Every structure is written in C-alpha cells, then in structure tokens.
mmCIF file of C-alpha atoms in Angstrom:
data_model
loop_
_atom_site.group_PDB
_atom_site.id
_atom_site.type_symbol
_atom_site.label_atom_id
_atom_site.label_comp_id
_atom_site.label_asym_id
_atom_site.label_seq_id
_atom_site.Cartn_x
_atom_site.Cartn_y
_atom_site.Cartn_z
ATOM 1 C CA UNK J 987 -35.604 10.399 20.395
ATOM 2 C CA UNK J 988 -34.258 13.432 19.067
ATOM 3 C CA UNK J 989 -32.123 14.126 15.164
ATOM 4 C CA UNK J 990 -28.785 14.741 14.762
ATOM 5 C CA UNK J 991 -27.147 16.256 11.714
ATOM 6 C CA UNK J 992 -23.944 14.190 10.259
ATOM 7 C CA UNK J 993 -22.509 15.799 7.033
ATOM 8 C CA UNK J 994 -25.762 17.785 5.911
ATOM 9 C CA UNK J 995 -27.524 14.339 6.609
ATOM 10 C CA UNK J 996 -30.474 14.845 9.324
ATOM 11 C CA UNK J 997 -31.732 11.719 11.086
ATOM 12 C CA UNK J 998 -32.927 10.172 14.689
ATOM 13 C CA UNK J 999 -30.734 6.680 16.501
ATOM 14 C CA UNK J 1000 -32.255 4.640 14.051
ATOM 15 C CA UNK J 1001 -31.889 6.458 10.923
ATOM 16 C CA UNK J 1002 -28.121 6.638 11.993
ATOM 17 C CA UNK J 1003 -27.422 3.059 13.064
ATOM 18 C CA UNK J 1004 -29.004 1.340 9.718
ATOM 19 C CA UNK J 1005 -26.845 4.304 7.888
ATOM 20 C CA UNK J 1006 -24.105 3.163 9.784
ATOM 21 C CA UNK J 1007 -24.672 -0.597 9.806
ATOM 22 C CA UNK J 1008 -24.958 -1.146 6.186
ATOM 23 C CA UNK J 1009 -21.582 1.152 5.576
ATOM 24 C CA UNK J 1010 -20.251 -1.134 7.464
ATOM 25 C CA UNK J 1011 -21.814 -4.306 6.119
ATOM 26 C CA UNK J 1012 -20.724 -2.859 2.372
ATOM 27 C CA UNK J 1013 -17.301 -3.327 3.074
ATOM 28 C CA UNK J 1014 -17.267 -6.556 5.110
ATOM 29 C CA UNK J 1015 -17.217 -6.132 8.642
ATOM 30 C CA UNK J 1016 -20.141 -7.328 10.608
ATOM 31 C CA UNK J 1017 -22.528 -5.371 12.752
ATOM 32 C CA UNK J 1018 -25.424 -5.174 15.017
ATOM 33 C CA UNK J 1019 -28.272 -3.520 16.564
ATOM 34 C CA UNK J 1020 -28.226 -2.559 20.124
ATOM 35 C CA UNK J 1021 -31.284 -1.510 21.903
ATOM 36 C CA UNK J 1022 -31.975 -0.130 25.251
ATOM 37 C CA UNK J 1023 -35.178 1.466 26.387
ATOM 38 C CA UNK J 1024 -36.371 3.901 24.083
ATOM 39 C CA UNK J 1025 -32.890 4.035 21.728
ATOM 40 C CA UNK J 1026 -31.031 2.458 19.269
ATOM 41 C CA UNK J 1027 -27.593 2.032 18.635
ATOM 42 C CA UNK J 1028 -24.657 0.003 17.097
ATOM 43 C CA UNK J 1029 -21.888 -2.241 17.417
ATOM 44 C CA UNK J 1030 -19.211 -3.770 15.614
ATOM 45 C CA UNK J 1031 -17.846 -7.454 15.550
ATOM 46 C CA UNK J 1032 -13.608 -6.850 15.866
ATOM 47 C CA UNK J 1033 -13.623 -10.847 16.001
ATOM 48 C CA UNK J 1034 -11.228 -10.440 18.767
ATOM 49 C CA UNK J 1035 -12.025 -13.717 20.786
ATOM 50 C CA UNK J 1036 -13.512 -13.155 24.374
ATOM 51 C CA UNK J 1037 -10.285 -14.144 26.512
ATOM 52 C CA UNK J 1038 -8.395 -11.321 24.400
ATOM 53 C CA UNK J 1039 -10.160 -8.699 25.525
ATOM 54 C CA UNK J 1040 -6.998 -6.841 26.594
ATOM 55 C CA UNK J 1041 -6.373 -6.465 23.150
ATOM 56 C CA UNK J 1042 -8.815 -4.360 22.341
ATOM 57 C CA UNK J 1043 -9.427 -2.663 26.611
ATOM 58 C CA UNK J 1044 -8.046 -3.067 29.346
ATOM 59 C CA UNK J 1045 -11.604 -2.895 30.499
ATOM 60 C CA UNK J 1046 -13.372 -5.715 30.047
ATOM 61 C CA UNK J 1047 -16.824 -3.745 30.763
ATOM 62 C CA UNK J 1048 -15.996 -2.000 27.051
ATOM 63 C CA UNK J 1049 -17.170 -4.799 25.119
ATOM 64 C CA UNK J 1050 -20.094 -7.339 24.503
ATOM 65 C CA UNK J 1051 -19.398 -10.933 24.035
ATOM 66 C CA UNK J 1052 -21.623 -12.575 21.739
ATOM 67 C CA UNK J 1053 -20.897 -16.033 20.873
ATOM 68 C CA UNK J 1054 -16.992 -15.833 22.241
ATOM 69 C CA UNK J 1055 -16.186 -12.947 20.266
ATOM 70 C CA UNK J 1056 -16.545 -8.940 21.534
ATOM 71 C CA UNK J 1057 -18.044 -6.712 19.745
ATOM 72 C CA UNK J 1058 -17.724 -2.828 20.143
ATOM 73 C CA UNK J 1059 -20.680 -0.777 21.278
ATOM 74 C CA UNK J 1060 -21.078 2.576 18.792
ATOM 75 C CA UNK J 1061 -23.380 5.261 20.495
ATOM 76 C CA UNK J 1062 -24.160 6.607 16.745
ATOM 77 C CA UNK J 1063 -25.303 9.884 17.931
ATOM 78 C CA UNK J 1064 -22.795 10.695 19.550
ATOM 79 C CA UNK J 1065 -21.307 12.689 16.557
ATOM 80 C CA UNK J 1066 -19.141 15.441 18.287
ATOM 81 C CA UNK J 1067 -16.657 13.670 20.601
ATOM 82 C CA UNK J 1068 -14.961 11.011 18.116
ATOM 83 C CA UNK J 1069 -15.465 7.560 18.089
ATOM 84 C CA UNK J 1070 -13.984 6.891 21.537
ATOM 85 C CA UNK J 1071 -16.229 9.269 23.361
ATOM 86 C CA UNK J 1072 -19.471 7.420 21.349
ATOM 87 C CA UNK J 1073 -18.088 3.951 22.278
ATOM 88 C CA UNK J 1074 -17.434 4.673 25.869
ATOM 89 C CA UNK J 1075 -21.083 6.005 25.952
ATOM 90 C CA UNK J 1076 -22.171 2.551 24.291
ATOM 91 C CA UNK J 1077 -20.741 0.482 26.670
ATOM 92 C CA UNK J 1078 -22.379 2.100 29.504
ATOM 93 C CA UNK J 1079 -25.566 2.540 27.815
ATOM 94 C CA UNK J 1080 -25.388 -0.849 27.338
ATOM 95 C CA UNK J 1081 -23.979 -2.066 30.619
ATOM 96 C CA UNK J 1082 -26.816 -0.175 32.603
ATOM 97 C CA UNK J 1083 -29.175 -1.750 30.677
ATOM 98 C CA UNK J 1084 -28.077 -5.034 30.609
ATOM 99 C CA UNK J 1085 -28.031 -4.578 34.324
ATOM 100 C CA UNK J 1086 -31.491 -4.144 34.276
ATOM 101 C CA UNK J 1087 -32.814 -6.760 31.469
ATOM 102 C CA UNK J 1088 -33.491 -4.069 29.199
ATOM 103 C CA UNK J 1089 -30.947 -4.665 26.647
ATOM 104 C CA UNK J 1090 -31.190 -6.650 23.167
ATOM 105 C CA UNK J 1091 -28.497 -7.272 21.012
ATOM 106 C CA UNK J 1092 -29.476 -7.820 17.348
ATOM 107 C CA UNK J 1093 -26.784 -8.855 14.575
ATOM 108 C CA UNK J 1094 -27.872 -7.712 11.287
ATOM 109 C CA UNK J 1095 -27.226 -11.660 9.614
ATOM 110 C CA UNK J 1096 -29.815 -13.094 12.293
ATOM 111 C CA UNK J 1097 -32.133 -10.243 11.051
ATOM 112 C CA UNK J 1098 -31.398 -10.919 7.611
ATOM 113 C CA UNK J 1099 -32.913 -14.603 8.320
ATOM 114 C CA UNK J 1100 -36.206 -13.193 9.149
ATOM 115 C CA UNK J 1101 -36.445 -9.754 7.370
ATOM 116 C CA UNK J 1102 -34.581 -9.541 3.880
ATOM 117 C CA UNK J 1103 -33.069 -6.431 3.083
ATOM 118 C CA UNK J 1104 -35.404 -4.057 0.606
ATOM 119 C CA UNK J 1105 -33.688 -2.472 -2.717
ATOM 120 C CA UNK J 1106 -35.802 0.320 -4.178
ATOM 121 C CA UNK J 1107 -35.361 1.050 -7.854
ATOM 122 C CA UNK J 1108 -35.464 4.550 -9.235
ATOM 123 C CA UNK J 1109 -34.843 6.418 -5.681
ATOM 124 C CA UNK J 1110 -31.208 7.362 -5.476
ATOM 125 C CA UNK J 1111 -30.133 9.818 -3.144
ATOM 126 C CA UNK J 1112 -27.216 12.413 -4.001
ATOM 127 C CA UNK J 1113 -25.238 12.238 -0.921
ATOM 128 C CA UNK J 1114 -22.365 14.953 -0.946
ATOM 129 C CA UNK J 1115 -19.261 12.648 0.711
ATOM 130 C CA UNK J 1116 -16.530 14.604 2.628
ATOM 131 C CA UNK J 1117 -13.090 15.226 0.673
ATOM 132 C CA UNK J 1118 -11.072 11.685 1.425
ATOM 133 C CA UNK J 1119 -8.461 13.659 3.278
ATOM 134 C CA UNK J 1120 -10.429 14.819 5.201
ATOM 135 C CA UNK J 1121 -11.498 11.409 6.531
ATOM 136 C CA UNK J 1122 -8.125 10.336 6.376
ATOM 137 C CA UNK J 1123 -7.025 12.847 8.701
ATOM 138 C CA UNK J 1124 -9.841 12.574 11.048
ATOM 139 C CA UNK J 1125 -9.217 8.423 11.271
ATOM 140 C CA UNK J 1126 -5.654 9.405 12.159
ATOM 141 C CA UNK J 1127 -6.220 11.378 14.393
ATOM 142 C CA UNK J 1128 -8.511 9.396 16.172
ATOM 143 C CA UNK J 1129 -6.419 6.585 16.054
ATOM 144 C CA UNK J 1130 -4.072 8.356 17.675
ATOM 145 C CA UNK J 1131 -5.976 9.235 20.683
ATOM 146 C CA UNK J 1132 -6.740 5.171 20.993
ATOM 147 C CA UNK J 1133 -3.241 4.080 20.725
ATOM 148 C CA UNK J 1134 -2.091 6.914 23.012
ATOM 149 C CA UNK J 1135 -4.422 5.301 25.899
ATOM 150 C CA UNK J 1136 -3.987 2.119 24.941
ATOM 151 C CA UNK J 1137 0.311 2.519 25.232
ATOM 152 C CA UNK J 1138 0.342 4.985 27.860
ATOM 153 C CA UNK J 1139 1.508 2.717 30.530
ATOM 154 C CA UNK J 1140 3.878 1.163 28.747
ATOM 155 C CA UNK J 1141 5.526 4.024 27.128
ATOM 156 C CA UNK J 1142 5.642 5.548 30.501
ATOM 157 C CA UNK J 1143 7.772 2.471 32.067
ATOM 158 C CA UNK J 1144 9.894 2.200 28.619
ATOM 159 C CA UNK J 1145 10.866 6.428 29.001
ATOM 160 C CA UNK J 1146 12.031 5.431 32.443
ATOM 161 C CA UNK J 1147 13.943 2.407 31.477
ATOM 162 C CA UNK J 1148 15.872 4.919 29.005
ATOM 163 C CA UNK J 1149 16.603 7.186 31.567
ATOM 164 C CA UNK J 1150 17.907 4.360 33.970
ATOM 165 C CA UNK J 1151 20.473 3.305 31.010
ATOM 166 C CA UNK J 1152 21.496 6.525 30.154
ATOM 167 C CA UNK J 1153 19.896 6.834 26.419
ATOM 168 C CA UNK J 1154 21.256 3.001 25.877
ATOM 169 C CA UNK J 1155 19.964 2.134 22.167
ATOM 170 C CA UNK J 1156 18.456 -0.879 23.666
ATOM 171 C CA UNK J 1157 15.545 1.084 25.341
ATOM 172 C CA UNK J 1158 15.472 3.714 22.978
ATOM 173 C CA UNK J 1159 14.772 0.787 20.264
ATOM 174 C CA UNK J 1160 12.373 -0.949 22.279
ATOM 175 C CA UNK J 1161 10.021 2.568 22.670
ATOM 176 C CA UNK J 1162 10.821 2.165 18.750
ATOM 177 C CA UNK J 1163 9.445 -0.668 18.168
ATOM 178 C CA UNK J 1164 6.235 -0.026 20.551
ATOM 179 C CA UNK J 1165 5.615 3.029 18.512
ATOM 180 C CA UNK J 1166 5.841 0.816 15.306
ATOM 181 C CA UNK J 1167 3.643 -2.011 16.366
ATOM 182 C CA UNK J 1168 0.891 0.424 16.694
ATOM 183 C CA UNK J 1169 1.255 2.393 13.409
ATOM 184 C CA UNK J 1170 2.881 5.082 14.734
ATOM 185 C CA UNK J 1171 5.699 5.571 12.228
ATOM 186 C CA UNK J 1172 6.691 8.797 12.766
ATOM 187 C CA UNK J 1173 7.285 8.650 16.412
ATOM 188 C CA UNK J 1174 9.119 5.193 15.562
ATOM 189 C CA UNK J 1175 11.403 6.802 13.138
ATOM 190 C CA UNK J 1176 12.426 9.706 16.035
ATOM 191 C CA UNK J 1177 13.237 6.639 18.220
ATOM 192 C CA UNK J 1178 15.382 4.668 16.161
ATOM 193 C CA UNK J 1179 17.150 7.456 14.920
ATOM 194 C CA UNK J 1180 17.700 8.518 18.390
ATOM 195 C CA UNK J 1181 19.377 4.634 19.073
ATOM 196 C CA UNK J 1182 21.923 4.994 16.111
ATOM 197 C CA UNK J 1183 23.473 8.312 17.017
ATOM 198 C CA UNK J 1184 26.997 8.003 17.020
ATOM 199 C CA UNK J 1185 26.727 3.967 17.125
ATOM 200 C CA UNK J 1186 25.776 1.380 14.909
ATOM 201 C CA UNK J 1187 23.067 -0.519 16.960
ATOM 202 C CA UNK J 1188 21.976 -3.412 14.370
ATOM 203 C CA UNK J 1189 18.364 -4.002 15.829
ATOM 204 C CA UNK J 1190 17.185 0.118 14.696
ATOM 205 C CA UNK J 1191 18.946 -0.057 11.609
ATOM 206 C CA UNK J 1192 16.699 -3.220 11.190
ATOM 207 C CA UNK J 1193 13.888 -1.106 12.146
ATOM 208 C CA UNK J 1194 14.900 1.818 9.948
ATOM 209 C CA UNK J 1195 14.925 -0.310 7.016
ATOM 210 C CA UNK J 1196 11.728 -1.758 8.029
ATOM 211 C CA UNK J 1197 10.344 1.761 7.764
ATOM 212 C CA UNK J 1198 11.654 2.667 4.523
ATOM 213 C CA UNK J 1199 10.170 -1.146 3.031
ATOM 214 C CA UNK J 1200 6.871 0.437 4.220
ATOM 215 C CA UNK J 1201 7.105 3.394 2.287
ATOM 216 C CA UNK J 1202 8.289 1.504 -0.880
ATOM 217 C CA UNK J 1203 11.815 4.037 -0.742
ATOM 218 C CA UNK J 1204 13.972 0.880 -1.751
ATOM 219 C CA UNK J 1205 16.763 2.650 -2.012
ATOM 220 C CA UNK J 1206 16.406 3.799 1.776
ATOM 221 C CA UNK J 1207 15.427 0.578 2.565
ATOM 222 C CA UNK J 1208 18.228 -1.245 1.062
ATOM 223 C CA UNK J 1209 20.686 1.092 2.210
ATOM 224 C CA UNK J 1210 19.504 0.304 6.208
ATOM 225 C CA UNK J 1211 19.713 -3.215 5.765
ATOM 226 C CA UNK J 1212 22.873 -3.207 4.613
ATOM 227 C CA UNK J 1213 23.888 -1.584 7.425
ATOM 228 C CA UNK J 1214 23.061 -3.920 9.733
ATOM 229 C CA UNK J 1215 23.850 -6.868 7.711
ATOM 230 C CA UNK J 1216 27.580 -5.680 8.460
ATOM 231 C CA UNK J 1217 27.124 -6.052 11.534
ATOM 232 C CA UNK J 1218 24.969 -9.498 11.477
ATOM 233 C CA UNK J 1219 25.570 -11.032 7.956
ATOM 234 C CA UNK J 1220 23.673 -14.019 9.062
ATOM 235 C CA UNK J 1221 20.894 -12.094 10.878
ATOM 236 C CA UNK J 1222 17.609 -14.132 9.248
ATOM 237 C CA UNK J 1223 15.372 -10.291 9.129
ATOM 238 C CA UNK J 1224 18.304 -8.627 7.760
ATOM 239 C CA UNK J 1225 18.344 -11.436 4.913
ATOM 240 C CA UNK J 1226 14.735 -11.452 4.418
ATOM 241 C CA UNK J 1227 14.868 -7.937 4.349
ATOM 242 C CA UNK J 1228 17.162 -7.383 1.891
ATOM 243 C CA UNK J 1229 15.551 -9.935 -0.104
ATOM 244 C CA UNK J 1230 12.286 -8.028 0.226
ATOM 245 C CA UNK J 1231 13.984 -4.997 -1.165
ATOM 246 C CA UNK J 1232 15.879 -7.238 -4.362
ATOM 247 C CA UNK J 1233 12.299 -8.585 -5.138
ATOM 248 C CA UNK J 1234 10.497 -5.335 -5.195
ATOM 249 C CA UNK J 1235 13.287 -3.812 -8.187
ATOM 250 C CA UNK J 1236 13.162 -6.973 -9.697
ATOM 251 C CA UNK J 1237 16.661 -7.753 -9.190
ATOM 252 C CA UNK J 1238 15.864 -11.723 -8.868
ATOM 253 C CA UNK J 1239 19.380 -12.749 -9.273
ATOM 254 C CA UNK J 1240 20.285 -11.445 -5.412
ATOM 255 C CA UNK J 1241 16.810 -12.537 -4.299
ATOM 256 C CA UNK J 1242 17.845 -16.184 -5.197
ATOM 257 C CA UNK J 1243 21.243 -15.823 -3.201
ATOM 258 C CA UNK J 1244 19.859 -14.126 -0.099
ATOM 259 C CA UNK J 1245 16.679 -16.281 -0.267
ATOM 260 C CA UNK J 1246 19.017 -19.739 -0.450
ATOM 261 C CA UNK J 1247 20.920 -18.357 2.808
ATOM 262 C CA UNK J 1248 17.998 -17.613 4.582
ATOM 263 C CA UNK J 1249 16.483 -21.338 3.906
ATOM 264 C CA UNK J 1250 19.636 -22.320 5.721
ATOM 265 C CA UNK J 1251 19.584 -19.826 8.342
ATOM 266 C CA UNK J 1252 15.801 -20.360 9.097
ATOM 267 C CA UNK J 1253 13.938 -22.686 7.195
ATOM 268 C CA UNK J 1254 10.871 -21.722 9.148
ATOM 269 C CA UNK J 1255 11.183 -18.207 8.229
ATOM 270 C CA UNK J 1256 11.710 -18.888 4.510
ATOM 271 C CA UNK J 1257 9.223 -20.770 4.463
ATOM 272 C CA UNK J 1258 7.084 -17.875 5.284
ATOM 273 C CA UNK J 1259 8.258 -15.952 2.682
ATOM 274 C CA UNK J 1260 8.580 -18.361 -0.105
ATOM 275 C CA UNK J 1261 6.536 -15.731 -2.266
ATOM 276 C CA UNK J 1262 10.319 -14.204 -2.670
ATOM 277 C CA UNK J 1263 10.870 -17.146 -5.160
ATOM 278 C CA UNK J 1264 7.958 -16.475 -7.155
ATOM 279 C CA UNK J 1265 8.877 -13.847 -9.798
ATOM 280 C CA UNK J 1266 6.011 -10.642 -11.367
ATOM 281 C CA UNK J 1267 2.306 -10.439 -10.591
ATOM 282 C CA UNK J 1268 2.247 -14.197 -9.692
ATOM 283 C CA UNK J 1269 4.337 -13.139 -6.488
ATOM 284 C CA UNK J 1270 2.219 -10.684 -4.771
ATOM 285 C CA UNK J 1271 -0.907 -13.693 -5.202
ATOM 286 C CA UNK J 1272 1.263 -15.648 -3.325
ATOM 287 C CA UNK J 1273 2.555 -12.995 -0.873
ATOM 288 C CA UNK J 1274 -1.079 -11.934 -0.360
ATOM 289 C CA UNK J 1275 -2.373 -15.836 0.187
ATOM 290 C CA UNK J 1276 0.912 -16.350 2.931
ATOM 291 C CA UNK J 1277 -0.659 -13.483 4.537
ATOM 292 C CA UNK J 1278 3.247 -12.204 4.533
ATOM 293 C CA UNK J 1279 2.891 -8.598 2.493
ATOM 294 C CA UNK J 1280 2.090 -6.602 5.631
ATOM 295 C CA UNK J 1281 4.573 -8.923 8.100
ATOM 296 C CA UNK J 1282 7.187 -6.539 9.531
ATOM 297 C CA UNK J 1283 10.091 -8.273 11.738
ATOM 298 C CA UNK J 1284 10.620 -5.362 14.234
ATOM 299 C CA UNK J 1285 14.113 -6.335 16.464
ATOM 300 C CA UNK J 1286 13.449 -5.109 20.150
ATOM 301 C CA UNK J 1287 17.548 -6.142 20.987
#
C-alpha cells in the first residue's frame, strides 16, 4: 500500500487514518473509515444535513450521506497538496468505488459496538508536535484557498455590481460583509473602509465596529458604533452593539439603558441577548448557553 512520512512519523493508509481518526475523535468531532479495494481512508461527519449540501460544495458528488448527514471524504495520504487536494481525491476514490460496489463506509462509534478501543499501559510514544504557529498558519491558509472557491462567484458578481454604481458604499459593504461571513477579516476591513471614505454610510460603520468587538479593541469598537448610532439612534445592532461594548468594561450602568431601549426596539433581539443583563463570570455562562458570544449582526444596507 505504500508509507508516507507526516512530521517525522512513517506509516501506510491505515496507520494514517486511525492516527487521524482518533485526533479527531479526541476533540469531538466524529469520523469514519472508508475503504475501497486495497486502501483505507477517512472521513469526517460536518453534520451538515443532506439537502444543505451547497453549504459545504456546490458539488454534491463531494460528499457521502450517511444517515441524512454528509460527511467529508479525507484521502489521508495525500499529505503534500493540502486538505482540499486529499478531499477531492476522497470523493472520487470513493465515488468510483461506490460505482462499482466496492466501497464500505465504517463510522468509528458502530466499530466501537463490536471492537472496543485498546489502551496500553507503559508504551508512550514521544511524538515531536509542530510549533502551534505553524499549524495556525497552515489552517489559514488553507482555509483561505476553500473560501476563495467557495465565494468566487459571488465576489465576482458583487465587484461588478460596484463598478455598475460607481464605488456606491452599498456594494462596497455588501463585498464587506461576504468577506466577513467567511472569516475573512482583513479583506472585510479593506471593504468597509473603502464604503466610508468621505461619507458616513451607517451599515460599514456597523461592520467596522463589529470588527473591532471581535478583536476585544473596545475602545475601537465603541468609537464605530457611535458613529453610526448618530446616524440611526434607534438602529437595534447599533444598540446591541454598544451594549456589547458597555458590558465587556463593565460599565453596567449604560448596559441597563441601552439594553431597556433595545427591549423596546426589538424584543426578539433582546431577548437573544439577555446575557447583557447578567453582570461578571455568571454572564459569559449565559452568553455561552444563548449560543450569542460568537453572533455578529453584519448590515448588508
């Protein structure tokens, strides 16, 4: 079957996929053996359902649907080309396979039902792990490539909508706000920046603040919001936002006014963020448990 080398590590398919596997199975996220004649590879559950495939593809051919959920096919070896490259080789592994009856898809929790995982005592390896920015900078840029592809079509029609309206904020925003949706903060910030030149365009000061909140610069953040809040002193993300910003310094006398005018400008809202009227450590359980922490209100228009 051949070996491959990751990281001074030396194994064959299947040494890689249980490596691989139970990495991912230590922090939580499910995964599977895949097997096609004569190799052994891995896949991933992104418990996207099966009618949201889009989500993840715009080819539905890139993923396996087990149980009404796809899962992502990880050709292991393929350590060279990044992790697009190994799961575009997955899926058609797979998908010739398949074709053929030759394929078997094995989750590791139906295998754990019939073959218990085996702890030796006394045998631990030294593994030498990369430097952490290292992997950090390799996931980014990775993740880059996969948004890129994923956006291209859209960022292509958005470039020529700002062209049509001669650099209006509006489109410049929206490209913003595409950008930010997909992590891509940097190339958000150049686009909102780009809307507010010589105008004060509410929505990308919104979004500027928004950015700022995300870096925990307060000040920044504040200062953004306010902005806009001239311009919209009623605006329901411009209140939460500035309450946001209040709650993180602590300052729980504004948090109580701006929170109170948000109830009345959108109950349904506050309600979302009622964490802003519980005060210390208590508050980010309860921000955590409304699932609202990492909510970001980006304003298209």
């Amino acid at each position: 079957l051949g070996r491959d080398r990751v990281g001074g590590i030396t194994g064959d398919c299947d040494d890689l996929t249980v490596l691989f596997c139970s990495l991912l199975e230590g922090v939580g996220v499910e995964s599977a053996f895949v097997t096609v004649p004569g190799h052994i590879y891995a896949a991933v559950n992104s418990k996207v359902k099966a009618r949201d495939y889009k989500t993840l593809h715009p080819d539905r051919a890139m993923t396996i649907t087990v149980k009404d959920e796809l899962w992502v096919p990880v050709e292991i070896t393929e350590i060279s080309g990044g992790f697009l490259k190994a799961w575009e080789q997955g899926a058609k592994e797979w998908r010739e396979a398949d074709a053929r009856g030759l394929a078997a898809f094995l989750p590791l929790h139906e295998a754990w039902t019939l073959y218990e995982p085996v702890f030796f005592k006394g045998a631990e390896a030294q593994v030498a792990l990369p430097p952490a920015e290292r992997v950090a900078a390799a996931f980014q840029q990775e993740q880059g490539r996969y948004v890129d592809r994923e956006i291209y079509g859209e960022v292509a029609k958005l470039e020529a909508e700002i062209q049509k309206s001669n650099q209006s904020p509006k489109s410049v925003n929206k490209l913003g706000v595409l950008y930010a949706r997909y992590g891509l903060y940097d190339r958000a910030e150049r686009q909102f920046l780009r809307a507010v030149e010589g105008t004060e365009y509410m929505p990308a000061l919104m979004n500027l603040g928004n950015l700022r909140l995300l870096a925990e610069d307060w000040d920044g953040a504040g200062r953004y919001y306010e902005r806009a809040q001239k311009l919209e002193p009623e605006n329901a993300a411009v209140l939460v936002g500035l309450a946001r910003v209040n709650h993180a310094q602590e300052n729980y006398g504004a948090v109580q006014k701006l929170y109170g005018r948000l109830k009345t400008v959108d109950a349904k809202l506050a309600e979302q963020f009622a964490y802003l009227e519980v005060r210390g450590q208590d508050a980010g359980r309860a921000a955590d448990a409304a699932g609202a922490r990492g909510v970001m209100l980006w304003q298209e228009e």
